[in-house]
Coordinates of C-alpha atoms in Angstrom, one line a residue:
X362 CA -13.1 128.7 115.8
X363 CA -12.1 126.2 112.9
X364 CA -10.5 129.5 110.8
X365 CA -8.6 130.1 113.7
X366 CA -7.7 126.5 114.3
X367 CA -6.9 126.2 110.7
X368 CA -4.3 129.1 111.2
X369 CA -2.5 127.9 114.0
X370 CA 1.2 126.9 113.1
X371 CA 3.9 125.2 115.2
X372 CA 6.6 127.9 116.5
X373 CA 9.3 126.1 114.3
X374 CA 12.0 128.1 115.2
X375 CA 11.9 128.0 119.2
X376 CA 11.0 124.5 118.6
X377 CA 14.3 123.6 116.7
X378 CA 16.5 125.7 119.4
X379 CA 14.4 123.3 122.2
X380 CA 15.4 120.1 119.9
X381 CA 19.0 121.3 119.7
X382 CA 19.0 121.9 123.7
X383 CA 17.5 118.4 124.0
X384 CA 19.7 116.7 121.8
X385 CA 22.6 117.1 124.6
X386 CA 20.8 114.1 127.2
X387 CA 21.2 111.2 125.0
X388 CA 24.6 112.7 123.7
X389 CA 26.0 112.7 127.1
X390 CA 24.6 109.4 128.4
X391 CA 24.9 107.0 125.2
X392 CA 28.4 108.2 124.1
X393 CA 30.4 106.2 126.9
X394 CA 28.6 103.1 126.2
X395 CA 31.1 102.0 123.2
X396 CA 34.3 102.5 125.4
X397 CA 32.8 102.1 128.9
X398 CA 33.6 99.0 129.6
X399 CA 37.6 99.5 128.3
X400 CA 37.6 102.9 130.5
X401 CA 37.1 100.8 133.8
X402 CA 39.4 98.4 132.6
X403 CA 42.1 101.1 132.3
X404 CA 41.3 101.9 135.7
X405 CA 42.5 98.9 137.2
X406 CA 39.3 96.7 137.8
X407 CA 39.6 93.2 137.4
X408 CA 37.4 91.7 134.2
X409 CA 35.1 90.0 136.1
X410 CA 34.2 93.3 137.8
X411 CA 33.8 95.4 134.7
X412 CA 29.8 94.9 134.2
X413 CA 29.1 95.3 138.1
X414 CA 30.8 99.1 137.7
X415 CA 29.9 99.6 134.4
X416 CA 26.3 99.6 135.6
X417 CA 27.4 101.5 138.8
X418 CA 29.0 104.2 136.8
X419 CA 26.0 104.7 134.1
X420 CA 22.9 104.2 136.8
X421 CA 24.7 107.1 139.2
X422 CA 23.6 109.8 136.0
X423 CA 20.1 108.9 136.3
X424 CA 19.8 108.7 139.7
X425 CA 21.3 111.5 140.5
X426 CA 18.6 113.5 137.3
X427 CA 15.8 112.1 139.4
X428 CA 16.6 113.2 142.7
X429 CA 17.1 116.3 141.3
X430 CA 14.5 116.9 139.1
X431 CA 11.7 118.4 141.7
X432 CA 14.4 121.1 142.7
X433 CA 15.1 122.3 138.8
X434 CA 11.4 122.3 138.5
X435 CA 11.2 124.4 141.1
X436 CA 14.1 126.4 140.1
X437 CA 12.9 126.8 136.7
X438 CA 9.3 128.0 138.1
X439 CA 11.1 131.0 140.2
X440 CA 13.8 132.1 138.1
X441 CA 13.0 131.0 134.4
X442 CA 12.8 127.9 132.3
X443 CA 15.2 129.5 130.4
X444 CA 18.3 130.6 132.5
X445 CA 17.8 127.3 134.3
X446 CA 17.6 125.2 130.9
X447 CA 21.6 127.2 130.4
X448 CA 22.8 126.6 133.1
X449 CA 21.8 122.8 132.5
X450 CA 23.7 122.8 128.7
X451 CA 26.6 124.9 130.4
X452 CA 27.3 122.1 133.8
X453 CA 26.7 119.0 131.3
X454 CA 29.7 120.4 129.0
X455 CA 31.8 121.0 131.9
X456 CA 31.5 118.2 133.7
X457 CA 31.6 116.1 129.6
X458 CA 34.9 117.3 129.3
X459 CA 36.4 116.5 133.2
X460 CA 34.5 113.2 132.7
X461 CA 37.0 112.6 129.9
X462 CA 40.1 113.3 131.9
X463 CA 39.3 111.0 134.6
X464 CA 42.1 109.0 136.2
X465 CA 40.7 106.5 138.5
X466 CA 36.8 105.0 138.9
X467 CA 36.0 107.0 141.9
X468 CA 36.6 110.1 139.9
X469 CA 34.4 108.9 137.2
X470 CA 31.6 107.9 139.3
X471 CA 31.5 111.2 140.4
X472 CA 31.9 113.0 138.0
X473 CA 29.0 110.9 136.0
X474 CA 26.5 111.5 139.1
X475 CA 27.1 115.6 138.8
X476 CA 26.2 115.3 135.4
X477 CA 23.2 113.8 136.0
X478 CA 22.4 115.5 138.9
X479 CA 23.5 119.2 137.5
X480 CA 20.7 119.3 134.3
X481 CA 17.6 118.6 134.8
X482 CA 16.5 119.9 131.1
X483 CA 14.2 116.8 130.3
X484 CA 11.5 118.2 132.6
X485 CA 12.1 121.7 131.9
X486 CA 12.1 121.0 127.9
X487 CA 8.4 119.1 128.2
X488 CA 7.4 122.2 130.3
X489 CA 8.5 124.7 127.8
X490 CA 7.4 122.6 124.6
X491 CA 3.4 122.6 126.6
X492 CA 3.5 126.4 127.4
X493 CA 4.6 127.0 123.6
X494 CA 2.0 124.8 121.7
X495 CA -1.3 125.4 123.8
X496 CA -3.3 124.5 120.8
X497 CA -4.4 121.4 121.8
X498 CA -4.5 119.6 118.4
X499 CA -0.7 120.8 117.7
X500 CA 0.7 119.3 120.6
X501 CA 0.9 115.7 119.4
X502 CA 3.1 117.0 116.6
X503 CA 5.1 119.2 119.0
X504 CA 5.6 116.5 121.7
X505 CA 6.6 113.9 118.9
X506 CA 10.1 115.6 118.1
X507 CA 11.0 114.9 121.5
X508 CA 11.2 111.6 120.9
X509 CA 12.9 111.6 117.9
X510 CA 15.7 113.8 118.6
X511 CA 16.4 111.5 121.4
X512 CA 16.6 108.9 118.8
X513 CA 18.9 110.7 116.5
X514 CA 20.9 111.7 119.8
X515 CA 21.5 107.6 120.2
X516 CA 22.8 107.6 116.8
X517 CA 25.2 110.6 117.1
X518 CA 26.4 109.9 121.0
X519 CA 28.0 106.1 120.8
X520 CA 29.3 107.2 117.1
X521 CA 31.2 109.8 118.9
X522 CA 32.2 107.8 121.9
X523 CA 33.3 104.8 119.7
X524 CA 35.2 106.5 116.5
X525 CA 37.0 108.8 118.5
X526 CA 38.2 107.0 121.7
X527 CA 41.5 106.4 122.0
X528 CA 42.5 108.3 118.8
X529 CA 46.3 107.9 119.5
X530 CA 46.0 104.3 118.9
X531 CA 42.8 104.1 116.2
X532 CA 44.4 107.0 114.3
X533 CA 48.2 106.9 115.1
X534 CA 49.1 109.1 112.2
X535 CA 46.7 112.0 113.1
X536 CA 47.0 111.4 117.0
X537 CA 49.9 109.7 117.7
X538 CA 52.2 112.0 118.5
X539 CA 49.8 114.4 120.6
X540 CA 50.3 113.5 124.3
X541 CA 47.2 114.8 125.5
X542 CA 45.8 112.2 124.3
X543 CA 47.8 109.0 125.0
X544 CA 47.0 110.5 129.0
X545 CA 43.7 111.0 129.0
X546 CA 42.1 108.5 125.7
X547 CA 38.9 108.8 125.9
X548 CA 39.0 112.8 126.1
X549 CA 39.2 113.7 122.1
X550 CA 34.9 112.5 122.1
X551 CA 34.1 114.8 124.9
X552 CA 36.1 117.8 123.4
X553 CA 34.0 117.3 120.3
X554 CA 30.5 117.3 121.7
X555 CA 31.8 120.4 123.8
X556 CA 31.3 122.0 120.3
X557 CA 27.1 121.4 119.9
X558 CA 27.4 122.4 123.8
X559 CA 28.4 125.8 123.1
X560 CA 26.4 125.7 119.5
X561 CA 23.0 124.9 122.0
X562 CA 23.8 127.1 124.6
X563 CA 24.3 130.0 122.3
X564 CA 21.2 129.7 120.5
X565 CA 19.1 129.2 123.6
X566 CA 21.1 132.8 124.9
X567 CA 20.4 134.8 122.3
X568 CA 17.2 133.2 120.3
X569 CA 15.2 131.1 122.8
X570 CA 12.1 133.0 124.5
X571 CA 11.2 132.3 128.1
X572 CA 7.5 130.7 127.7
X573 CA 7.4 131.2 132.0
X574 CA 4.1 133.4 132.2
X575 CA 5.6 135.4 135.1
X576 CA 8.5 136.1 133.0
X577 CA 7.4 136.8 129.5
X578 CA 7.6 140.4 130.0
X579 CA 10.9 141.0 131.7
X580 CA 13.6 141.9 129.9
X581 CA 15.8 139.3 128.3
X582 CA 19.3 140.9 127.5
X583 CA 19.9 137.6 125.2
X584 CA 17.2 138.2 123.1
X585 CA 18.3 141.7 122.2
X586 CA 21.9 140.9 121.4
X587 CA 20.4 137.9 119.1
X588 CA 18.3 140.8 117.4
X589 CA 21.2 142.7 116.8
X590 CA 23.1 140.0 115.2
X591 CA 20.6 138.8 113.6
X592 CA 20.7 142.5 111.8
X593 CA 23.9 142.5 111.2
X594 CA 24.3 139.2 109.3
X595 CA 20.8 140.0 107.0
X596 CA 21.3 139.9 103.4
X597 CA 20.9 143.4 102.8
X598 CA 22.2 145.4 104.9
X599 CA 20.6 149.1 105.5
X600 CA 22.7 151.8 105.2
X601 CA 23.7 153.8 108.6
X602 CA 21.5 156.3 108.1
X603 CA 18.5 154.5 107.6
X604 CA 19.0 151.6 110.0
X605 CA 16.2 150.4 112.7
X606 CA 16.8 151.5 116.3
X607 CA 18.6 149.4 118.7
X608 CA 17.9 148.3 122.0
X609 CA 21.5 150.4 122.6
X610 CA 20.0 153.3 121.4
X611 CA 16.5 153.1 122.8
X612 CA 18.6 152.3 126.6
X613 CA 20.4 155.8 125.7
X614 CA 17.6 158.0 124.7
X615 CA 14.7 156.9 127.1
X616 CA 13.1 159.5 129.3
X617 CA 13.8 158.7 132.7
X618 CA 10.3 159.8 133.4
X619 CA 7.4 158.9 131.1
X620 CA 5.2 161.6 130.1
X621 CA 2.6 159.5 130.0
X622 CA 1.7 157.3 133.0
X623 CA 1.0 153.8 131.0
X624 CA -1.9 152.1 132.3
X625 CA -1.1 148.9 134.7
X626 CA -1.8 145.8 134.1
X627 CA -4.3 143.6 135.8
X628 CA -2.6 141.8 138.1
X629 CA -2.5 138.2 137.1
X630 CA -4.0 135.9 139.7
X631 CA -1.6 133.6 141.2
X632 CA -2.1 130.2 140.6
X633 CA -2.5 128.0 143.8
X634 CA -0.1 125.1 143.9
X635 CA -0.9 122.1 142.7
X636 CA -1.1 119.3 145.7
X637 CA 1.5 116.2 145.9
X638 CA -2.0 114.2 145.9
X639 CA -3.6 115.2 142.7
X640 CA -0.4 115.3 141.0
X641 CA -0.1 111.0 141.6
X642 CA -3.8 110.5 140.5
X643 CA -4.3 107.0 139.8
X644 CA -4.1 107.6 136.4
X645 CA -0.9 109.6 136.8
X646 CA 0.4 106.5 138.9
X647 CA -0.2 104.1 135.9
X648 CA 1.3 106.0 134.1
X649 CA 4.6 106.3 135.8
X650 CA 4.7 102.9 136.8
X651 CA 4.6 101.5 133.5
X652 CA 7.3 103.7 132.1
X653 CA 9.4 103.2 134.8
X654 CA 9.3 99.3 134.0
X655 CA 9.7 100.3 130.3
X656 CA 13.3 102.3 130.9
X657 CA 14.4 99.9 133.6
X658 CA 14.0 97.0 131.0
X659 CA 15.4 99.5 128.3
X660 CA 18.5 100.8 129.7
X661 CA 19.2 97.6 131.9
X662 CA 19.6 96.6 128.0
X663 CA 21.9 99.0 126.5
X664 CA 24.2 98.6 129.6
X665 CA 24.9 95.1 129.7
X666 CA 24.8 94.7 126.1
X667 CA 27.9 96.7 125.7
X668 CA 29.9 94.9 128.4
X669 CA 28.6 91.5 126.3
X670 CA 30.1 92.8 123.1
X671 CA 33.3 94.2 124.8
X672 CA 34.0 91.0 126.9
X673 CA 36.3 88.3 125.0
X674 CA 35.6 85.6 123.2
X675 CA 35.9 82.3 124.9
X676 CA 35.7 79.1 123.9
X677 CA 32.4 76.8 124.9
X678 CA 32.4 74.1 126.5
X679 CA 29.8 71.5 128.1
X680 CA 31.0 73.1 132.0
X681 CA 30.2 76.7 130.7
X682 CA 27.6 76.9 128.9
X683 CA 23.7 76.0 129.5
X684 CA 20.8 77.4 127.1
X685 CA 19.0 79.9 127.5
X686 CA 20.5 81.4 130.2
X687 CA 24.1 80.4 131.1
X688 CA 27.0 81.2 129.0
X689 CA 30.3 82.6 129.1
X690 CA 32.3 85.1 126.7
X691 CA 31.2 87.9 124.7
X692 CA 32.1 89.0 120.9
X693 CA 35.4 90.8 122.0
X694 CA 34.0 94.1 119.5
X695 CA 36.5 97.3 120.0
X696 CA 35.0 100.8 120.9
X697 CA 34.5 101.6 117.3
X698 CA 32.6 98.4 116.2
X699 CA 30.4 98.7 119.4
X700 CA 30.2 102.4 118.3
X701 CA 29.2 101.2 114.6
X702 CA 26.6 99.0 116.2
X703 CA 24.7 101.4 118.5
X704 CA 24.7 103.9 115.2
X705 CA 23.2 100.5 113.6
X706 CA 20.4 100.3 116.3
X707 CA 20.1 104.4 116.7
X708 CA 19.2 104.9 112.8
X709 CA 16.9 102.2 112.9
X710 CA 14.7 103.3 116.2
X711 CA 14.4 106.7 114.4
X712 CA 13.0 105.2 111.0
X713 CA 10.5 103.2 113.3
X714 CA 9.7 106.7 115.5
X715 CA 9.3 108.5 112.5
X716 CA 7.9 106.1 109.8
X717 CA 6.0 103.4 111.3
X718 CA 5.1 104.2 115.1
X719 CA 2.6 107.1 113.5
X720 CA 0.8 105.1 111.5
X721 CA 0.0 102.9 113.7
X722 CA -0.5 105.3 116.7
X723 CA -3.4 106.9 114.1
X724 CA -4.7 102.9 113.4
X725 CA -4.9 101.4 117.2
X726 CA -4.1 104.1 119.3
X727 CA -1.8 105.1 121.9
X728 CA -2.9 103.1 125.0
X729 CA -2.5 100.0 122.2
X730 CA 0.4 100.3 120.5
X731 CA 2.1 101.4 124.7
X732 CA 0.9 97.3 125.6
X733 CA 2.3 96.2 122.8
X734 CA 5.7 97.6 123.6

């Protein structure tokens, strides 16, 4: 038991395409934060307004993932963690780059709450990351790069959102003439994480392996076209004559009847469904509860905190202000020094995941360091 434990490595390579897939949630949801507030603004909505639509506007993405994370469980469990983790990458790109080319809050509203409500990856990921790593002392390690790609994705999304809104008026002489973007400002961000989009959904198509155990064996027709690429672009090359089979010509030369009847398979028992009841165990409860109070507090935070650095500076007075909590203005911060900022906060929360929080996780534990936080 211990030489086989001993020999048991991490699959690095699905793992990193899972990462990449992952890495698209905080992109999409932290890279309006830096030019949110001026995006409402543009709409029409009077200052004093901004923060109560602002908050409209970013809660309707996560609402909308929760209601509709049972039903892509589900979907994921009949058809395939994998086609169902695509289509996820696919609707968030399309509805990243209609998001930018909204023209009035109602369309944005909407547009946000599809893009919540058309991925529900975050499950689905977790899912696929436990079926991949079933050694049970390599899934700490496995489960940690979650985390920390969500981090780096807070570092990547508000630098994007706030260095490359507006472009016709931050970079005049690259932009300025380019009338796409003096209608729709906040578009040039979205067309650029449309890039990783198609990066991610391309290497879960042709390189990602379903880890569903009623689909392992089924033909994936992505898999075999990332084989063949994966031939052509080796180093060295075989010649004609002596390359390896392909998939085509394997498809072309098949029998149509086997000479030999393969033995069947046992028939894999069906799991019976796991009850609503001992899914909430108290534990499970707990559990939930205390993260849910954790996120609320969390992005409650990051929302307001951009409307606070976007809103003007005003002077204080005696009639506006009252310590701790009554105050007026903000810091009056563009996009791309609210952008700067959350890059700021985003580098720092990943040298804490990855430096500090282990450490200390290995010292106290995890129930300890979790009351802490």
């Amino acid at each position: 038991m211990t030489k086989n434990t001993s020999k048991a490595k991490l699959p690095v390579q699905q793992l990193a395409i899972l990462a990449v897939a992952r890495f698209a949630e905080p992109l999409a949801y932290t890279s309006v934060w830096p030019y949110l507030p001026e995006m409402i603004r543009g709409f029409g909505v009077k200052r004093d307004q901004v923060a109560k639509w602002a908050g409209v506007t970013s809660s309707v993405f996560s609402v909308c993932q929760s209601i509709t994370a049972v039903p892509w469980g589900r979907a994921s469990d009949r058809f395939g963690r994998k086609p169902v983790l695509i289509l996820g990458l696919l609707s968030t790109m399309i509805c990243f780059i209609v998001w930018g080319m909204s023209t009035s809050l109602a369309m944005a509203i909407t547009v946000r709450a599809i893009m919540g409500g058309g991925n529900g990856n975050v499950g689905i990921i977790r899912t696929m990351v436990a079926e991949m790593v079933t050694e049970k002392e390599l899934q700490p390690r496995a489960f940690s790069i979650m985390p920390l790609v969500w981090s780096l994705g807070s570092v990547v999304g508000p630098a994007f959102g706030g260095f490359f809104a507006q472009p016709a008026k931050q970079f005049p002489n690259v932009f300025g003439n380019i009338e796409l973007f003096k209608k729709f400002p906040y578009l040039l961000p979205n067309l650029l994480a449309t890039i990783f989009f198609l990066i991610s959904a391309a290497s879960a198509t042709f390189f990602l392996r379903e880890t569903l155990a009623d689909k392992k064996e089924h033909k994936d027709w992505g898999l075999l076209v990332g084989e063949r690429l994966t031939r052509l672009f080796r180093r060295k090359p075989q010649l004609i004559s002596q390359r390896r089979r392909s998939f085509v010509d394997g498809e072309a030369t098949a029998p149509l009847v086997p000479s030999i009847v393969a033995p069947k398979k046992a028939a894999t028992p069906k799991k019976e469904s796991t009850g609503m009841a001992e899914v909430f165990s108290y534990q499970t409860t707990i559990n939930l509860i205390s993260y849910t109070f954790l996120a609320f507090h969390s992005v409650a935070y990051d929302q307001n905190i951009t409307v606070f650095l976007d809103y003007p500076v005003i002077p204080r007075t005696p009639e506006n202000t009252k310590f701790p909590f009554y105050f007026t203005g903000g810091f009056g911060l563009s996009s791309g020094n609210i952008g700067t900022l959350f890059t700021i906060y985003g580098v720092t929360c990943g040298l804490i995941q990855f430096l500090i929080y282990p450490p200390l996780v290995n010292r106290y534990g995890v129930l300890n360091c979790f009351k802490v936080v």
